[in-house]
Short mmCIF file of C-alpha atoms in Angstrom, two decimals:
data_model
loop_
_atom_site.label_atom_id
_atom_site.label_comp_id
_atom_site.label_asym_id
_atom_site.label_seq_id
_atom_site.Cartn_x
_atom_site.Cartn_y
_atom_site.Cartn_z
CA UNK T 1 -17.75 -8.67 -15.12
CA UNK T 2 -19.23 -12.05 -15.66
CA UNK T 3 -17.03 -12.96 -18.06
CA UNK T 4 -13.85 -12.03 -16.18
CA UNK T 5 -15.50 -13.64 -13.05
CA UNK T 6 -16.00 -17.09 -15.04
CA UNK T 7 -12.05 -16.66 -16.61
CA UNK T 8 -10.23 -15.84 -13.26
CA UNK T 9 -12.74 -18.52 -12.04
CA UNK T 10 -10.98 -20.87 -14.48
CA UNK T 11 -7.76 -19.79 -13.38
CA UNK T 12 -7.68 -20.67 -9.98
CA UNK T 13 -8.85 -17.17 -8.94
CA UNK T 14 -12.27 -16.25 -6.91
CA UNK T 15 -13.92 -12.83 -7.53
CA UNK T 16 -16.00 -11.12 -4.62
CA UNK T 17 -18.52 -8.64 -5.18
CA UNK T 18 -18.90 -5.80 -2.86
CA UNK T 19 -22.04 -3.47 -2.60
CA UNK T 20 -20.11 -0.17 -1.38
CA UNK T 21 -16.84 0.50 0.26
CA UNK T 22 -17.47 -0.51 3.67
CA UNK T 23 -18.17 -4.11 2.29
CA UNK T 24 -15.33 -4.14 0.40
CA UNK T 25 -13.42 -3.56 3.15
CA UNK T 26 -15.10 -6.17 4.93
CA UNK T 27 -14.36 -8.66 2.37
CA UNK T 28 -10.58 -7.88 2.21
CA UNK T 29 -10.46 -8.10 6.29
CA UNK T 30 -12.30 -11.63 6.27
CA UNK T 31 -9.90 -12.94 3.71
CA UNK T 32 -6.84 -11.66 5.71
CA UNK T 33 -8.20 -12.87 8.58
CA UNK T 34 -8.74 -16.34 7.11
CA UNK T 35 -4.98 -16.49 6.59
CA UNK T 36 -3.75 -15.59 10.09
CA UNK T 37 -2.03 -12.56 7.67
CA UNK T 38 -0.80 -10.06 9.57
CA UNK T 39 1.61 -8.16 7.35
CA UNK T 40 0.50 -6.50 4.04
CA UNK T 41 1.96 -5.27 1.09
CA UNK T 42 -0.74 -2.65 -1.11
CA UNK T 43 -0.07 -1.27 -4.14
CA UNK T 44 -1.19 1.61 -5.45
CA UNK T 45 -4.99 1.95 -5.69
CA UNK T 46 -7.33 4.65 -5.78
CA UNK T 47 -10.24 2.66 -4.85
CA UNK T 48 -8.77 1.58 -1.74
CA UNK T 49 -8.01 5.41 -0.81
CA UNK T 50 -11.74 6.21 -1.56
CA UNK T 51 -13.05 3.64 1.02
CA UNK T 52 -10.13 4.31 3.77
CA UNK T 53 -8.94 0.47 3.54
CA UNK T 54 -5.39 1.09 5.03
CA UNK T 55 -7.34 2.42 8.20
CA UNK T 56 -9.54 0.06 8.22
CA UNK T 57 -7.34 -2.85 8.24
CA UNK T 58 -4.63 -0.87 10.48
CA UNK T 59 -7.73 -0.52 12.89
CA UNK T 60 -7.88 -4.15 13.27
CA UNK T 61 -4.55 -4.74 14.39
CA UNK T 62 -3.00 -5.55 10.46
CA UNK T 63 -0.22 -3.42 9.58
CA UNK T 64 -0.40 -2.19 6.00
CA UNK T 65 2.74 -0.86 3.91
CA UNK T 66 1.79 1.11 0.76
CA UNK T 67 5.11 -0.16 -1.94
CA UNK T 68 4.46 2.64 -4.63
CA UNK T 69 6.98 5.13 -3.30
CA UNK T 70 5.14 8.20 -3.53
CA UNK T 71 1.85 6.62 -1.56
CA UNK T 72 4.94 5.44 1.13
CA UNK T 73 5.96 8.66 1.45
CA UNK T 74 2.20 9.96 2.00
CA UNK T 75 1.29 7.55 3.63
CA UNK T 76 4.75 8.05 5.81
CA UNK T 77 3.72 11.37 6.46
CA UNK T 78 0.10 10.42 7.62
CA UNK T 79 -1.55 12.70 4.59
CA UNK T 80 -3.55 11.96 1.43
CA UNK T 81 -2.56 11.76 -2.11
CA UNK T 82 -2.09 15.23 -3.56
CA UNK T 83 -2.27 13.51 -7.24
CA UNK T 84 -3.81 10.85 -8.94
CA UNK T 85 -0.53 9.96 -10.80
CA UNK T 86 2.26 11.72 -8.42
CA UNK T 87 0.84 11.60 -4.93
CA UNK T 88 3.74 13.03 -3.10
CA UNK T 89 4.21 15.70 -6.16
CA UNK T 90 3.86 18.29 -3.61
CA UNK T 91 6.69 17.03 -1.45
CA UNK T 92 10.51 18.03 -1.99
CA UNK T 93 13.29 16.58 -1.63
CA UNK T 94 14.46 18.30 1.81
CA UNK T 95 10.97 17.07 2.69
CA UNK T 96 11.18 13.86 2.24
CA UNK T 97 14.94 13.43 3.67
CA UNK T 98 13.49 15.26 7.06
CA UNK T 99 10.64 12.51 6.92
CA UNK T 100 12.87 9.64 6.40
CA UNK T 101 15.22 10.61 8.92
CA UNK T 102 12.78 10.85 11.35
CA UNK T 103 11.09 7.43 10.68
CA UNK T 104 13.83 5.24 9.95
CA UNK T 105 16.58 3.65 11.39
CA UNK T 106 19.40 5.17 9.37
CA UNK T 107 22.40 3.89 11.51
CA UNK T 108 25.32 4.71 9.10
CA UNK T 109 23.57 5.53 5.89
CA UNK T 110 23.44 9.37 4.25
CA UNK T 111 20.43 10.57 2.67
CA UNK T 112 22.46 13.80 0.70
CA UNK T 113 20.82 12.90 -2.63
CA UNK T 114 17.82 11.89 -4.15
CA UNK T 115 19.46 8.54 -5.17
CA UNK T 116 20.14 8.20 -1.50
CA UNK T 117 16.65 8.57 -0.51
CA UNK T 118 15.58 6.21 -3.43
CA UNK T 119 18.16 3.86 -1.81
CA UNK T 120 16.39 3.99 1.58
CA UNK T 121 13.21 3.37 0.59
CA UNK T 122 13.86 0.26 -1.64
CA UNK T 123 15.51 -0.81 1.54
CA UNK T 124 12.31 -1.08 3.94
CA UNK T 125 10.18 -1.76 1.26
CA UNK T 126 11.73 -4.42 0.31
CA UNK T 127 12.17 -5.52 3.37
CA UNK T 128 8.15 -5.51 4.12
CA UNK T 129 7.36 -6.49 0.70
CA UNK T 130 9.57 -10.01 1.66
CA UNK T 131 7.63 -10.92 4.27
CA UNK T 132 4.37 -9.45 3.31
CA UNK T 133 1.67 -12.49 3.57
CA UNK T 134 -1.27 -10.84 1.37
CA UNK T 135 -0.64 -8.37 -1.36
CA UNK T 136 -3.09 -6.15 -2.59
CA UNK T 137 -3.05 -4.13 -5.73
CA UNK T 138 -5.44 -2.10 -7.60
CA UNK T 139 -6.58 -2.25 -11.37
CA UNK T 140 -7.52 0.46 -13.72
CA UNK T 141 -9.27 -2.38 -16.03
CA UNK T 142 -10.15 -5.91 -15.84
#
């Protein structure tokens, strides 16, 4: 950890340190806050669904879009992962249409195929993803 501290240190990069999960999402609040960011685009990140920080920064008034599509779809559906890997594994297709069309704005579009549904969500995601102001992605090593 030192070394990688002292390297993203030389990079431009500052590391913080948290003592549990309820610092860490402290930290990540402060440094939000200390941008005025109010948008957020996460990643996928298992750490971040052990210490609840999606309702913990939703809590203080930031709104939080997950951009992996099957944590959007959970996290669309207000549930947890079902799978490390695949969390929406569980959900089918017919599932996830009902879900969309009852969260989005569809106007014209069809959601009759998977491709269609693919479509949709690369749509608002990349839509939130545009004008996220902090990003915030998980690593499995450093």
């Amino acid at each position: 950890l030192a070394q990688f501290e002292q390297q993203a240190a030389e990079n431009g990069n500052r590391v913080h340190f948290a003592s549990d999960g309820d610092a860490m999402n402290s930290i990540v609040l402060d440094i939000c806050q200390e941008h005025r960011a109010q948008r957020i685009a996460k990643g996928k990140s298992m750490v971040t669904e052990e210490t609840g920080l999606n309702d913990y920064l939703q809590r203080a008034g930031l709104s939080v879009m997950e951009t992996d599509l099957g944590e959007y779809i959970i996290q669309q559906a207000g549930e947890t992962p079902s799978h490390i890997v695949g969390p929406a594994l569980h959900k089918s297709a017919a599932e996830v249409r009902e879900l969309f069309l009852s969260r989005h704005d569809l106007g014209e579009r069809d959601l009759g195929e998977i491709a269609d549904l693919v479509g949709e969500a690369r749509l608002v995601l990349r839509e939130h993803f545009l004008k996220a102001e902090v990003g915030i992605i998980g690593s499995n090593a450093l």
